[in-house]
CSV table of C-alpha atoms in Angstrom, one decimal:
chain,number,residue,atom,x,y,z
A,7,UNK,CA,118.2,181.8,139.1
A,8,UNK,CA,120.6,179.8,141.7
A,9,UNK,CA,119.9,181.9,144.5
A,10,UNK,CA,116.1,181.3,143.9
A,11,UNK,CA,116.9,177.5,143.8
A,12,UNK,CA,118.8,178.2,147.0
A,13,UNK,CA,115.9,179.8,148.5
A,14,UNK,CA,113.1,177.1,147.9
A,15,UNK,CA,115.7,174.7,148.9
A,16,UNK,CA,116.2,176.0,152.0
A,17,UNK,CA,113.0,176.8,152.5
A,18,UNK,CA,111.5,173.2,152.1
A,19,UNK,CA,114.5,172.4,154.4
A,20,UNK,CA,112.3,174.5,157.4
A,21,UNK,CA,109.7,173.2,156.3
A,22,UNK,CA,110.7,169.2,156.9
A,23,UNK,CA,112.1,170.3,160.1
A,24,UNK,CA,109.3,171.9,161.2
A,25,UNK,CA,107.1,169.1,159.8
A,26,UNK,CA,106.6,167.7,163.3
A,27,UNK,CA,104.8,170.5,164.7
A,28,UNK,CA,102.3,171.3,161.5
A,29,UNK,CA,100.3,168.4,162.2
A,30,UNK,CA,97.5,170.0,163.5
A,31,UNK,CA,94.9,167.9,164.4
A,32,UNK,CA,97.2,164.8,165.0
A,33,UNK,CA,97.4,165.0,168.9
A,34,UNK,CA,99.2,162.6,171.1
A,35,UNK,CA,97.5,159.8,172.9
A,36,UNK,CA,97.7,159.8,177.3
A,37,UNK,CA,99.6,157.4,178.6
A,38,UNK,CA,97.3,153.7,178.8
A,39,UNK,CA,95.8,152.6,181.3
A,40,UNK,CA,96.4,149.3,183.4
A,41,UNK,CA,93.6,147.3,183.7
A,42,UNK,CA,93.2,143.2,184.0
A,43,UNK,CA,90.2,141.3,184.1
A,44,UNK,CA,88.7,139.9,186.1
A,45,UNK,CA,89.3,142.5,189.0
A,46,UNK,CA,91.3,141.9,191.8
A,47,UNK,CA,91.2,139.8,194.4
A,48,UNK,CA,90.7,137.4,191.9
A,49,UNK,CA,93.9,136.0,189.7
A,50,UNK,CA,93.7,138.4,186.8
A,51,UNK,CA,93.5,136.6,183.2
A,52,UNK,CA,93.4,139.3,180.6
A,53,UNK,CA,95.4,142.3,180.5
A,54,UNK,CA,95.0,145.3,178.6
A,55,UNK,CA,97.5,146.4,176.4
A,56,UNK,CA,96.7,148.7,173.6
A,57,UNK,CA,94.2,150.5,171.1
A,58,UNK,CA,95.3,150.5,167.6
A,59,UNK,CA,93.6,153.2,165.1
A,60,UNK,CA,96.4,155.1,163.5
A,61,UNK,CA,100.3,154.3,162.7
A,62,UNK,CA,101.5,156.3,165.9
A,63,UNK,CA,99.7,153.6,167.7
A,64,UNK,CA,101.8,150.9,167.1
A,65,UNK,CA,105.2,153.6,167.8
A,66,UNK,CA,105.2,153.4,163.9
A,67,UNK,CA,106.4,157.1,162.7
A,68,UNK,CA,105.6,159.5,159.7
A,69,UNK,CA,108.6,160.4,157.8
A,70,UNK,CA,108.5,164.2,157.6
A,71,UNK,CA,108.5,164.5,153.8
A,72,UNK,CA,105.3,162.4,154.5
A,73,UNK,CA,103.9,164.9,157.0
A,74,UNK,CA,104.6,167.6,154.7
A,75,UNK,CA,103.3,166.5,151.9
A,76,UNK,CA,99.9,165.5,153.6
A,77,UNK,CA,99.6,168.6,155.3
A,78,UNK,CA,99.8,170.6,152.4
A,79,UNK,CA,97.5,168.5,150.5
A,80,UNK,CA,95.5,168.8,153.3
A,81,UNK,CA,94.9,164.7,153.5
A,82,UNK,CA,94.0,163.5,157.2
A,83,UNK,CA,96.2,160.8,159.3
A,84,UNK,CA,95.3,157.2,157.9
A,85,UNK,CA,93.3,156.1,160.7
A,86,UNK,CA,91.0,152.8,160.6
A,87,UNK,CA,87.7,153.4,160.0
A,88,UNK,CA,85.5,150.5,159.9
A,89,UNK,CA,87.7,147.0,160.7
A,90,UNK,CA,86.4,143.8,160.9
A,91,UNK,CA,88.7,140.7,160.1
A,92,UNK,CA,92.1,140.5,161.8
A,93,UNK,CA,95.3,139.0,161.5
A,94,UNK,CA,98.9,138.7,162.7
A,95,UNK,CA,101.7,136.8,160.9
A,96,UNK,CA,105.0,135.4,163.0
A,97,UNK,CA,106.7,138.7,162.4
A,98,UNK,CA,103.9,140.6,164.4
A,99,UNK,CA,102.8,142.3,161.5
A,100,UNK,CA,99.1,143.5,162.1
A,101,UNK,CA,96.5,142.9,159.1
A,102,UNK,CA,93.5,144.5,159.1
A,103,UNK,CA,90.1,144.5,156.8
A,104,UNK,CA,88.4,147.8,156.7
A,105,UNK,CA,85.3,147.6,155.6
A,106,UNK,CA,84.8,151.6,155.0
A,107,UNK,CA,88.0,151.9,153.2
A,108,UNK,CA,87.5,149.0,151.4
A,109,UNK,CA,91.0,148.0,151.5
A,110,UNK,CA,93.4,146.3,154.0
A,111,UNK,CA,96.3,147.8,156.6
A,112,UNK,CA,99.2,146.1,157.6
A,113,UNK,CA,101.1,147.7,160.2
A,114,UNK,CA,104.6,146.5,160.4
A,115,UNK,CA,106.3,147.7,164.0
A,116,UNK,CA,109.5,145.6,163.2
A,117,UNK,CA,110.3,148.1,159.8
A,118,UNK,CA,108.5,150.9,160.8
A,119,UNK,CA,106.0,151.2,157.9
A,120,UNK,CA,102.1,151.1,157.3
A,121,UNK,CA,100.5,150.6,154.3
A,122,UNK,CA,97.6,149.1,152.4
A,123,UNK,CA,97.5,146.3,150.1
A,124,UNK,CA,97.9,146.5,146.3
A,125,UNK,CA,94.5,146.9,144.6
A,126,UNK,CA,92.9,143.7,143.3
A,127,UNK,CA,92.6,143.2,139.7
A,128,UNK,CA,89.0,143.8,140.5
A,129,UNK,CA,88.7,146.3,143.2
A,130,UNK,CA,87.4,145.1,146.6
A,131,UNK,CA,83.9,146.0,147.0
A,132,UNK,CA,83.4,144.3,150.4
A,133,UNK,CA,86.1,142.4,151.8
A,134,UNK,CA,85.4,141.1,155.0
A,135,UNK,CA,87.9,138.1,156.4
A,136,UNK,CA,91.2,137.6,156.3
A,137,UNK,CA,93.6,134.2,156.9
A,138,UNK,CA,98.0,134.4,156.4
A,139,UNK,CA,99.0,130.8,155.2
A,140,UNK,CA,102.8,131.5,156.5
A,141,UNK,CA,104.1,128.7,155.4
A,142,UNK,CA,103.5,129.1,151.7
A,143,UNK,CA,103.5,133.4,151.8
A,144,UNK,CA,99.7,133.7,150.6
A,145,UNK,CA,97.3,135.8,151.9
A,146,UNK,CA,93.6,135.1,151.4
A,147,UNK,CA,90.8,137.8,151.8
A,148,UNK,CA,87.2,137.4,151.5
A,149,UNK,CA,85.1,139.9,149.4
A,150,UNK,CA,81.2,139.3,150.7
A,151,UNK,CA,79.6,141.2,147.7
A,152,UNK,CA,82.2,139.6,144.8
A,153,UNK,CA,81.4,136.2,145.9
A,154,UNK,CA,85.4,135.6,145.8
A,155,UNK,CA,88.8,134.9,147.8
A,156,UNK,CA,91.6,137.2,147.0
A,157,UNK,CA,95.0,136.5,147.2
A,158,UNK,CA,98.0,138.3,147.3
A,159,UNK,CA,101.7,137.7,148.3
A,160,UNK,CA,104.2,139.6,149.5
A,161,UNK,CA,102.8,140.5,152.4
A,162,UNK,CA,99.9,142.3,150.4
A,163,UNK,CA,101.9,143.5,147.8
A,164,UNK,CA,101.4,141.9,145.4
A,165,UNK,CA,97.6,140.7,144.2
A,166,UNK,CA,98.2,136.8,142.3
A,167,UNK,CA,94.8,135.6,141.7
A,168,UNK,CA,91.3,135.1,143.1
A,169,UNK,CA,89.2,131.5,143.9
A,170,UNK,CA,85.4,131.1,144.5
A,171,UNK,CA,83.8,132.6,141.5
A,172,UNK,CA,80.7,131.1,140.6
A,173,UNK,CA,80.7,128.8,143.7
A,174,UNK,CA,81.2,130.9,146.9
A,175,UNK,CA,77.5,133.0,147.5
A,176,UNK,CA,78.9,135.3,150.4
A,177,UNK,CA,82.1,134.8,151.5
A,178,UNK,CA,82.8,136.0,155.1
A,179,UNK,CA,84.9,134.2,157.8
A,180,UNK,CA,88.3,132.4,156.3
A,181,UNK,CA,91.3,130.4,158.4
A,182,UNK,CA,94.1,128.4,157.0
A,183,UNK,CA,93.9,124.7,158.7
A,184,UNK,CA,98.1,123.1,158.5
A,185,UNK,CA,97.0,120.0,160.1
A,186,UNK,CA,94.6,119.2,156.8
A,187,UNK,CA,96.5,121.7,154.3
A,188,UNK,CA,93.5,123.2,153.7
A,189,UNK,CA,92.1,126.7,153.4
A,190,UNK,CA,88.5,127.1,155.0
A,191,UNK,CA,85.7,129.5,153.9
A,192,UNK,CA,82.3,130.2,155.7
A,193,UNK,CA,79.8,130.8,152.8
A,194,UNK,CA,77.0,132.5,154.9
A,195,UNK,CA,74.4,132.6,152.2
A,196,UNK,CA,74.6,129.5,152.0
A,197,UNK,CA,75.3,127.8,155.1
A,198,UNK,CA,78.5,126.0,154.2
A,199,UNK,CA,81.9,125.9,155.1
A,200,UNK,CA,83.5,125.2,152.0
A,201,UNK,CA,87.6,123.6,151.9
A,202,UNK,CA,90.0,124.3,149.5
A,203,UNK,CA,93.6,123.0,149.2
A,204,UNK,CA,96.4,125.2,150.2
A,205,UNK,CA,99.1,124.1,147.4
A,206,UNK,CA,96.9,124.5,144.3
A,207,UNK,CA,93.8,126.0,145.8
A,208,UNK,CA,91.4,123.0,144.6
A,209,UNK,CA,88.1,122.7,145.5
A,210,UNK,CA,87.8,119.9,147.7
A,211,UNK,CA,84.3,120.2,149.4
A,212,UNK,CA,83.0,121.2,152.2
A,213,UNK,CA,80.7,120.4,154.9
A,214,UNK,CA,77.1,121.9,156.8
A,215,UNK,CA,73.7,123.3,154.9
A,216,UNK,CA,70.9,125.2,156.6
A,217,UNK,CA,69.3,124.0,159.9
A,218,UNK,CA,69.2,123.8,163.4
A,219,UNK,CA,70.5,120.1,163.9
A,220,UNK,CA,73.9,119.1,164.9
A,221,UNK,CA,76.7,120.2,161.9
A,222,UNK,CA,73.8,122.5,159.8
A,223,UNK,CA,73.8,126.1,160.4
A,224,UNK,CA,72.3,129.5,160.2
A,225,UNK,CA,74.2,132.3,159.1
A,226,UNK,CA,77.9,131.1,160.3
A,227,UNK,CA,80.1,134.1,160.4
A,228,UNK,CA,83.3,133.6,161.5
A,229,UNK,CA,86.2,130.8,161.5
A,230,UNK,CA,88.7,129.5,164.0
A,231,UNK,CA,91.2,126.3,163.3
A,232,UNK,CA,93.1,125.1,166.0
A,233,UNK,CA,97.0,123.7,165.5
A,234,UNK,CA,95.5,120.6,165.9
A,235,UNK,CA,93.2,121.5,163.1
A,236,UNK,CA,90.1,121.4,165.2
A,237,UNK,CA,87.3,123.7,163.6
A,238,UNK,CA,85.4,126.5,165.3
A,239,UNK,CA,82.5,128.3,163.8
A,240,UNK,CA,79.9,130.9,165.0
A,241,UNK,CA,76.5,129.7,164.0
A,242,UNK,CA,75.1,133.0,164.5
A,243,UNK,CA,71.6,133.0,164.5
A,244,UNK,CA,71.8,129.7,166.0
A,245,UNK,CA,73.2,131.5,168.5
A,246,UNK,CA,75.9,128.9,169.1
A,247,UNK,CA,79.2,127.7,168.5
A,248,UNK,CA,79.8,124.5,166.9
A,249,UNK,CA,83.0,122.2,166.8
A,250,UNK,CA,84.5,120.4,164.2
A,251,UNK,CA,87.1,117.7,163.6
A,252,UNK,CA,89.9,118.5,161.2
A,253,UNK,CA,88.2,116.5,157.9
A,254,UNK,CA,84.4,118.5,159.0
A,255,UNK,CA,82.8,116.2,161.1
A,256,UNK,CA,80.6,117.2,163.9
A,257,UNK,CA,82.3,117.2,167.6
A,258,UNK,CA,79.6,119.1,170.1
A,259,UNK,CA,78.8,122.9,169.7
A,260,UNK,CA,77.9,125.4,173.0
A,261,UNK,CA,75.6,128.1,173.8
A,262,UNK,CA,71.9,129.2,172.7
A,263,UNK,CA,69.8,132.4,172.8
A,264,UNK,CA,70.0,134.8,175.7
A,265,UNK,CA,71.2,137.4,177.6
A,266,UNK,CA,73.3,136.3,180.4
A,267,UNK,CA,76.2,135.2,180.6
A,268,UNK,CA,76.8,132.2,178.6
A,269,UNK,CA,74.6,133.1,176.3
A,270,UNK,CA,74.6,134.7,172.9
A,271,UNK,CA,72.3,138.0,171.0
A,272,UNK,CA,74.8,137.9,167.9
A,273,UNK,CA,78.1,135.8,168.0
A,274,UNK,CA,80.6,136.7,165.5
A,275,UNK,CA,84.5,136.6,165.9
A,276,UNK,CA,85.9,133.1,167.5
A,277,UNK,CA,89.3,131.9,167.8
A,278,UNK,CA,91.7,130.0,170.9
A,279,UNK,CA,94.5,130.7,173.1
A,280,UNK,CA,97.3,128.0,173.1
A,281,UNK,CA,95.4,126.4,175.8
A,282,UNK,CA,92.1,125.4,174.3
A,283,UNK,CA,89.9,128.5,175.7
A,284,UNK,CA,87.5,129.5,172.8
A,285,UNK,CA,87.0,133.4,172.9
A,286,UNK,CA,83.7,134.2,171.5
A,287,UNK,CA,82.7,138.1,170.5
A,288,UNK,CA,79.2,138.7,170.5
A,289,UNK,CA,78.7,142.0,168.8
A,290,UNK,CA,75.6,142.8,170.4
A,291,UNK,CA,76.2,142.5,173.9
A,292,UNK,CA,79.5,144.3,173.2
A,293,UNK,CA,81.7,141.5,175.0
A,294,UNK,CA,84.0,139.3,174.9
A,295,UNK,CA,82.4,135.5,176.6
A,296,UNK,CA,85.6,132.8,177.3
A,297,UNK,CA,84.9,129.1,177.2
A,298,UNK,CA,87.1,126.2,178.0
A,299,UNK,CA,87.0,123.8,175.1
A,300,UNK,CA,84.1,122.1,176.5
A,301,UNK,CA,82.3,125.3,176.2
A,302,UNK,CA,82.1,125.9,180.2
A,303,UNK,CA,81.8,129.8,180.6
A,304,UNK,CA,84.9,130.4,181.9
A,305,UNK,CA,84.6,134.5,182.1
A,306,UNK,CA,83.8,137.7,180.3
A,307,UNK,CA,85.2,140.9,179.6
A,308,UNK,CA,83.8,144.3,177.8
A,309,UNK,CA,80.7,145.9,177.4
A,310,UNK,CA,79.2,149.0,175.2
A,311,UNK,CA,81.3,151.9,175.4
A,312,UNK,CA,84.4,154.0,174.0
A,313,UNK,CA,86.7,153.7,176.8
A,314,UNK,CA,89.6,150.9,176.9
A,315,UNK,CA,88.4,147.4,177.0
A,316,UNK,CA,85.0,148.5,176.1
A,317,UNK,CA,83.1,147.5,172.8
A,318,UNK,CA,81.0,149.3,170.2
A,319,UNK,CA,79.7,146.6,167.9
A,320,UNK,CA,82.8,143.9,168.1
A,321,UNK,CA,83.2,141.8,165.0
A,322,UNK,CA,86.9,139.7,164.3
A,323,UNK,CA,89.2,138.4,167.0
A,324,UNK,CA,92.7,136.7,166.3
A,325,UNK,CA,94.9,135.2,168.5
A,326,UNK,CA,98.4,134.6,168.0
A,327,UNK,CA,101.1,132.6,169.1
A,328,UNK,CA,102.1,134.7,171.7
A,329,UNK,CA,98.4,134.7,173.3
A,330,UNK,CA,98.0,138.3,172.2
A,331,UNK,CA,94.5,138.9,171.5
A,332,UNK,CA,93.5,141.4,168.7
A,333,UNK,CA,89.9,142.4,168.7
A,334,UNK,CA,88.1,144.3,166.0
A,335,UNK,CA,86.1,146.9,167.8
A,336,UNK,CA,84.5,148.2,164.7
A,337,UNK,CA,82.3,151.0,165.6
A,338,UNK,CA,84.8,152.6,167.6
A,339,UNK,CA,87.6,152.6,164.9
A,340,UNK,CA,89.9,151.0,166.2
A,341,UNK,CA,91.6,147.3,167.2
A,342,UNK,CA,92.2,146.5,170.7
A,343,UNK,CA,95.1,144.2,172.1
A,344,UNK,CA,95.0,142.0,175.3
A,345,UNK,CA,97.4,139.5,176.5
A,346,UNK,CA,96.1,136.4,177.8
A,347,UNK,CA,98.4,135.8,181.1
A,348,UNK,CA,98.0,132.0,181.1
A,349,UNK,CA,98.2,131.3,184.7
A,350,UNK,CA,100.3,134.5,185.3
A,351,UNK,CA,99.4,137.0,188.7
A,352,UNK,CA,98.6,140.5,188.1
């Protein structure tokens, strides 16, 4: 009897060392690329920097009684399937909304560990945005189908509650406004943005309706709220971006139908670097179109493809404080980051 214990015990042993090379299909990535946009000669603006679908991406490792165990229960690498809304919190912790996997990933460089949030009372059916309020530790997810806003602490885990029930029609785009303390909500069904207050998650209003005129709207996707608390919203079948102040009054709004650039087929992710550029993703010309906060075309970077800095039906874009730039490049599985150099050389 204890020299069969000693034998499976030293034969697990081999097999956790030898965990690293039983990974089979889990192959390791070429070196990246270095590319900048736009090309030289001109002052480059945007640089490449990496293409996030798995763990190993982010140098985030599999412990090898992990490997093991998934290898022989013959589970695949956790790999993003179909993201949409992205975030990052001040630790540079990567949040992610996958659509597919109905579900979110957070991958956390700093301690080494992925994982996926807690499930909901009420299991996601199609969560689609997501917004971190770091000051107060909540994290706010939108569920399309549900007609709700999770929330969950904790960094995801731990699930607290859920707004919008009975109110919201289809949740999408979400941001977290500190200049008005308020949590923002595009309701794409029907045409609103609808506010909420970030202590006690009271419904305080909100602000647009259906149309074509200055401040109405037509199928608003996504959200963007500046630290000055200046609101940015795709209009999408608008085809426009429209500009808000931070209590929802109308500013000016850019862009129309087209396909040039300047122009938009279907804009969805918008957000803005820490100098005012608005970056707009238009998922069906597969780029990424920068304005100044004018809405001047400034540049554009992209295109359909698989390759790096290429796009296969973009949706979500976040910017952090850093002027990283995390795009959700949802058809091709994965979540590309670029670093804005703000006046840098190549």
């Amino acid at each position: 009897m204890r020299a069969a214990k000693c034998i499976n015990l030293a034969l697990l042993a081999v097999m956790l060392l030898t965990a690293g090379c039983i990974g089979g299909g889990d192959a390791v990535r070429p070196p990246l690329p270095e590319i900048a946009w736009p090309p030289p000669p001109e002052t480059a603006r945007i640089r490449f920097v990496n293409a996030v679908t798995r763990p190993r991406d982010l140098d985030i490792a599999e412990g090898a009684l992990r490997k093991f165990v998934r290898y022989f229960l013959g589970e695949s690498e956790k790999r993003l399937v179909a993201p949409y809304g992205v975030a990052a919190d001040a630790a540079g912790r990567l949040y992610v909304v996958d659509t597919y996997l109905k579900t979110v990933h957070v991958f956390d460089s700093q301690a080494g560990e992925h994982y996926t949030f807690v499930p909901p009372k009420r299991a996601f059916q199609s969560p689609v945005g997501i917004a971190v309020d770091g000051r107060r530790g909540f994290i706010y997810v939108t569920d399309s189908q549900q007609g709700v806003v999770k929330i969950f602490t904790r960094r995801g885990r731990a699930y607290v509650g859920e707004i919008g029930e009975g109110f919201l029609e289809r949740p999408t785009g979400i941001a977290v406004s500190q200049a008005a303390s308020e949590l923002l909500v595009v309701d794409t069904l029907s045409a609103n943005v609808v506010r909420y207050a970030l202590g006690d998650h009271r419904l305080k209003g909100g602000f647009g309706g259906t149309g074509s005129g200055k401040g109405r709207f037509r199928y608003p996707t996504n959200i963007w709220v500046t630290p000055e608390g200046r609101i940015i919203v795709s209009d999408s079948l608008n085809f426009r971006v429209q500009i808000f102040s931070p209590s929802g009054s109308y500013l000016n709004s850019f862009g129309s139908l087209g396909n040039a650039p300047g122009y938009f087929s279907r804009p969805k992710g918008v957000a803005a670097d820490s100098d005012g550029n608005i970056y707009v993703v238009d998922a069906l010309f597969d780029n990424i179109q920068v304005f100044d906060r004018n809405g001047r075309l400034l540049m554009a970077w992209g295109g359909p493809g698989h390759g790096y800095g290429r796009f296969w039906l973009p949706s979500g874009i976040f910017i952090d404080s850093r002027d990283r730039i995390y795009v959700a490049d949802t058809y091709n599985r994965r979540v590309q980051v670029f670093q804005y150099l703000k006046g840098e050389s190549r």
